[in-house]
XYZ file of C-alpha atoms in Angstrom:
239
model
C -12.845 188.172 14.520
C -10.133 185.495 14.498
C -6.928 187.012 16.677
C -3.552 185.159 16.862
C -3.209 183.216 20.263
C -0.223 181.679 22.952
C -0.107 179.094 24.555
C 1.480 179.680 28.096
C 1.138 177.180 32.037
C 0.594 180.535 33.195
C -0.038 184.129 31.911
C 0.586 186.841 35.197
C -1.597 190.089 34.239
C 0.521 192.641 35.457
C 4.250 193.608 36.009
C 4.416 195.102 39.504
C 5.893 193.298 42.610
C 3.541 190.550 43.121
C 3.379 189.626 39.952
C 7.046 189.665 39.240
C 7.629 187.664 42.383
C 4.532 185.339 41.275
C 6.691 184.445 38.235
C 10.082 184.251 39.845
C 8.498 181.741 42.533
C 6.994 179.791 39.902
C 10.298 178.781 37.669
C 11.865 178.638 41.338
C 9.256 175.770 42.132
C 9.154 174.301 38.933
C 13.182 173.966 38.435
C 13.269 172.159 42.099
C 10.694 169.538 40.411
C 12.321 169.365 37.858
C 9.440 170.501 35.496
C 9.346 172.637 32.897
C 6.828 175.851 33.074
C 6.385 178.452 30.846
C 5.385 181.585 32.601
C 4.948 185.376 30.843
C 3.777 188.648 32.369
C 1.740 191.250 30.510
C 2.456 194.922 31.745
C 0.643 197.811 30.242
C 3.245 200.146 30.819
C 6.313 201.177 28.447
C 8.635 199.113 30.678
C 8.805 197.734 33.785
C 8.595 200.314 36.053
C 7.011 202.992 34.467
C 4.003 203.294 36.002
C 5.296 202.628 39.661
C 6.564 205.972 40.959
C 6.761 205.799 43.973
C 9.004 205.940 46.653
C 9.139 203.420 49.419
C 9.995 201.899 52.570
C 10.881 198.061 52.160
C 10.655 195.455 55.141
C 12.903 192.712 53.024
C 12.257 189.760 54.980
C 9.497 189.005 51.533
C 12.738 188.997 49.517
C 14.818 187.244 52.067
C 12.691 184.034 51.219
C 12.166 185.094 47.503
C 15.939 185.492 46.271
C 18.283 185.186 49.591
C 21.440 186.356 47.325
C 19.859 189.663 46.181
C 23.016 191.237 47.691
C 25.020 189.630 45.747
C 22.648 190.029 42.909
C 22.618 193.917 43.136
C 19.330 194.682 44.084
C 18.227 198.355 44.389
C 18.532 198.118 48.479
C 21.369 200.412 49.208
C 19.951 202.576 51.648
C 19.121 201.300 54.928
C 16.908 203.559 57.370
C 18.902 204.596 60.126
C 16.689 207.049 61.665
C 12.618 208.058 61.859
C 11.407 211.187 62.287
C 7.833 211.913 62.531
C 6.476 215.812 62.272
C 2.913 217.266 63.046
C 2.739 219.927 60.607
C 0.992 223.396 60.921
C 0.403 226.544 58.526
C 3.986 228.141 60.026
C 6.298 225.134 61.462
C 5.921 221.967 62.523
C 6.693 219.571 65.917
C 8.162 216.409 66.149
C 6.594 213.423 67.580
C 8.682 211.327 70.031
C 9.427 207.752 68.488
C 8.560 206.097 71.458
C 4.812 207.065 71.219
C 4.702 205.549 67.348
C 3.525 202.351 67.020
C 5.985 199.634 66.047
C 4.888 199.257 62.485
C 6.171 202.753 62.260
C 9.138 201.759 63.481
C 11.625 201.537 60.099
C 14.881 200.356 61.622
C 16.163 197.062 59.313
C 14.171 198.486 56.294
C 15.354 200.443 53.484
C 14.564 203.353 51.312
C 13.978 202.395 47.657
C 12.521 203.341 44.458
C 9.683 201.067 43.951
C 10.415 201.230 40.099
C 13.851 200.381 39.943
C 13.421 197.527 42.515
C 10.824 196.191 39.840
C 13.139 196.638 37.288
C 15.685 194.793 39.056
C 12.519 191.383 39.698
C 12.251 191.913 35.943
C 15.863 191.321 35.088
C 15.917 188.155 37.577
C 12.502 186.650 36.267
C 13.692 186.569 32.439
C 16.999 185.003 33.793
C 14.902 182.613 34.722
C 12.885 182.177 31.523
C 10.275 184.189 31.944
C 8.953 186.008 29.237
C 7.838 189.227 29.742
C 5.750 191.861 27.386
C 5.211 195.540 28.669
C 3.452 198.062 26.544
C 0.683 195.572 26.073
C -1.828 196.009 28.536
C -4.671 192.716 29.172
C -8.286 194.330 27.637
C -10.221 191.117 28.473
C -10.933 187.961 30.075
C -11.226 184.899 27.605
C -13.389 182.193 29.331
C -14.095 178.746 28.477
C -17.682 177.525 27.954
C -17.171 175.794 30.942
C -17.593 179.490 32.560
C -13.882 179.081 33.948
C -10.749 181.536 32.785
C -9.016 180.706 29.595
C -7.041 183.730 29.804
C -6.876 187.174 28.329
C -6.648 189.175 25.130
C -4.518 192.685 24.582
C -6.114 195.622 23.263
C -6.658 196.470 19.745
C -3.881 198.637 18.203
C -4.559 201.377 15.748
C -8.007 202.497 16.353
C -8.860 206.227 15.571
C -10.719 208.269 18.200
C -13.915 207.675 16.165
C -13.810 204.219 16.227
C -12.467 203.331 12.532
C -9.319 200.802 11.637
C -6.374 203.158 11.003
C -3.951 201.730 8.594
C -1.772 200.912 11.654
C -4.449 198.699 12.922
C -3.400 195.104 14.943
C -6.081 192.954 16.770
C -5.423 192.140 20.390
C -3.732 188.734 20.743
C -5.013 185.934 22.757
C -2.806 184.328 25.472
C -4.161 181.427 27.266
C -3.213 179.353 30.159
C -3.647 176.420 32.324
C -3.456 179.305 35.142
C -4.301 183.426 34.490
C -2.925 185.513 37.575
C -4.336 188.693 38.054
C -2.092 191.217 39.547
C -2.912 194.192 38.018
C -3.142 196.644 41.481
C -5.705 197.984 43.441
C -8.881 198.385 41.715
C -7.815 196.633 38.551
C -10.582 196.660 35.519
C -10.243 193.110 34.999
C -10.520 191.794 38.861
C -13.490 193.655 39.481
C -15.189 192.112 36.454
C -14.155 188.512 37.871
C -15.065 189.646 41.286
C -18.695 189.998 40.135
C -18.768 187.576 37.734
C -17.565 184.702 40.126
C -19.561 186.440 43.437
C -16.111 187.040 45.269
C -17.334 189.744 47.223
C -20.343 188.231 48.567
C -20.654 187.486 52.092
C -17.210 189.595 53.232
C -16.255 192.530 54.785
C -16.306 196.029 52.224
C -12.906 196.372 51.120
C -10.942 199.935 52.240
C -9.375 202.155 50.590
C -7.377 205.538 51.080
C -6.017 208.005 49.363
C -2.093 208.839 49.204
C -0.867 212.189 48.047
C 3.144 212.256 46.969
C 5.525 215.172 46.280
C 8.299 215.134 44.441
C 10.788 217.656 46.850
C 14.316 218.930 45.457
C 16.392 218.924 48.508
C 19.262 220.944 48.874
C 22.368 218.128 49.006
C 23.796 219.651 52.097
C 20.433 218.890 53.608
C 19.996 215.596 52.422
C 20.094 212.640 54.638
C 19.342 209.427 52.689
C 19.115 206.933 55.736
C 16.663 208.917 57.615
C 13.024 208.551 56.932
C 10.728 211.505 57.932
C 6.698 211.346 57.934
C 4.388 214.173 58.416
C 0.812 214.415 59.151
C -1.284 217.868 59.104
C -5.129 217.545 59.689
C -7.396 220.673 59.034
C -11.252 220.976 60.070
């Protein structure tokens, strides 16, 4: 099946924080040679954003180096943590746990409370003002190689297919993009990295990789409660 195709330097797979700040790094580099690079990301989600949820704590000494004016720029920093607090929880109450016997990676002073979304929301707006194109709601189905065996880059998913398999009238083939250089930053897990990962042995001869397993709440807090510079963790443990 013949599918249209792009030409692009590089093609990021994935519009989260790396990859945003892949592409913003690259034009950065590129404009201070004096070269010209074109650059897009793929992200499978409606927009920017919409599949990061979550809340977060942000060290920003990452975007420090990346975009030293974000200030100025108006990124989504505006609450800086001003206090910890870290509870044990139990089926009635809870206790808190003295700061001082935290580790100092628990230690949030200097970072601030975001919205992981809107901060990549924000990397979005700075990466196309830097000519990066960028596509969301089309998600990378598959890795285009060379006969060589190396990456050419990747296709998006067929549009329009019916549940049993059939062409709908709607239907549009994937489109090819292809690159000099295919990034892969498509989270934890990603479909597409673990096929590379076996295909290309990366996995051989180093240590298991770890994961874990976060569970989130979404809390409605009574305003006269709320205190948006103070971060609060809680652990409960049951046998």
């Amino acid at each position: 099946m013949d599918r249209e195709s792009m030409e692009y330097d590089v093609v990021i797979v994935g519009g989260g924080p790396a990859g945003l700040s892949a592409a913003i790094r690259l034009k950065q580099l590129a404009a201070e040679a004096g070269a010209e690079v074109s650059v897009c990301v793929l992200e499978k989600g409606s927009e920017i954003g919409a599949h990061i949820l979550s809340g977060a704590v942000i060290d920003p000494i990452a975007l420090n180096e990346l975009i030293p004016d974000w200030k100025a720029k108006g990124a989504p920093l505006n609450t800086p943590v001003t206090d910890d607090n870290f509870l044990y929880l139990t089926e009635t109450g809870s206790f808190r746990i003295p700061n001082f016997g935290m580790p100092p990676l628990m230690h949030n002073h200097g970072n601030y409370i975001i919205s992981l979304g809107n901060l990549c929301r924000w990397l979005a707006t700075q990466a196309e003002e830097l000519g990066v194109e960028i596509f969301p709601g089309f998600a990378a189905a598959e890795v285009l190689y060379h006969e060589d065996g190396s990456v050419k880059g990747v296709a998006t998913g067929d549009m329009g297919i019916a549940r049993d398999g059939h062409h709908k009238d709607s239907y549009t083939p994937g489109m090819e993009l292809h690159a000099k250089y295919t990034f892969f930053a498509e989270g934890v897990r990603g479909s597409l990295s673990k096929g590379l990962m076996e295909r290309f042995k990366l996995r051989e001869g180093v240590d298991p990789q770890k994961f874990g397993i976060g569970i989130k709440e979404l809390w409605q807090v009574d305003p006269a409660k709320h205190k948006p510079t103070t971060r609060s963790r809680s652990a409960s443990w049951s046998i």
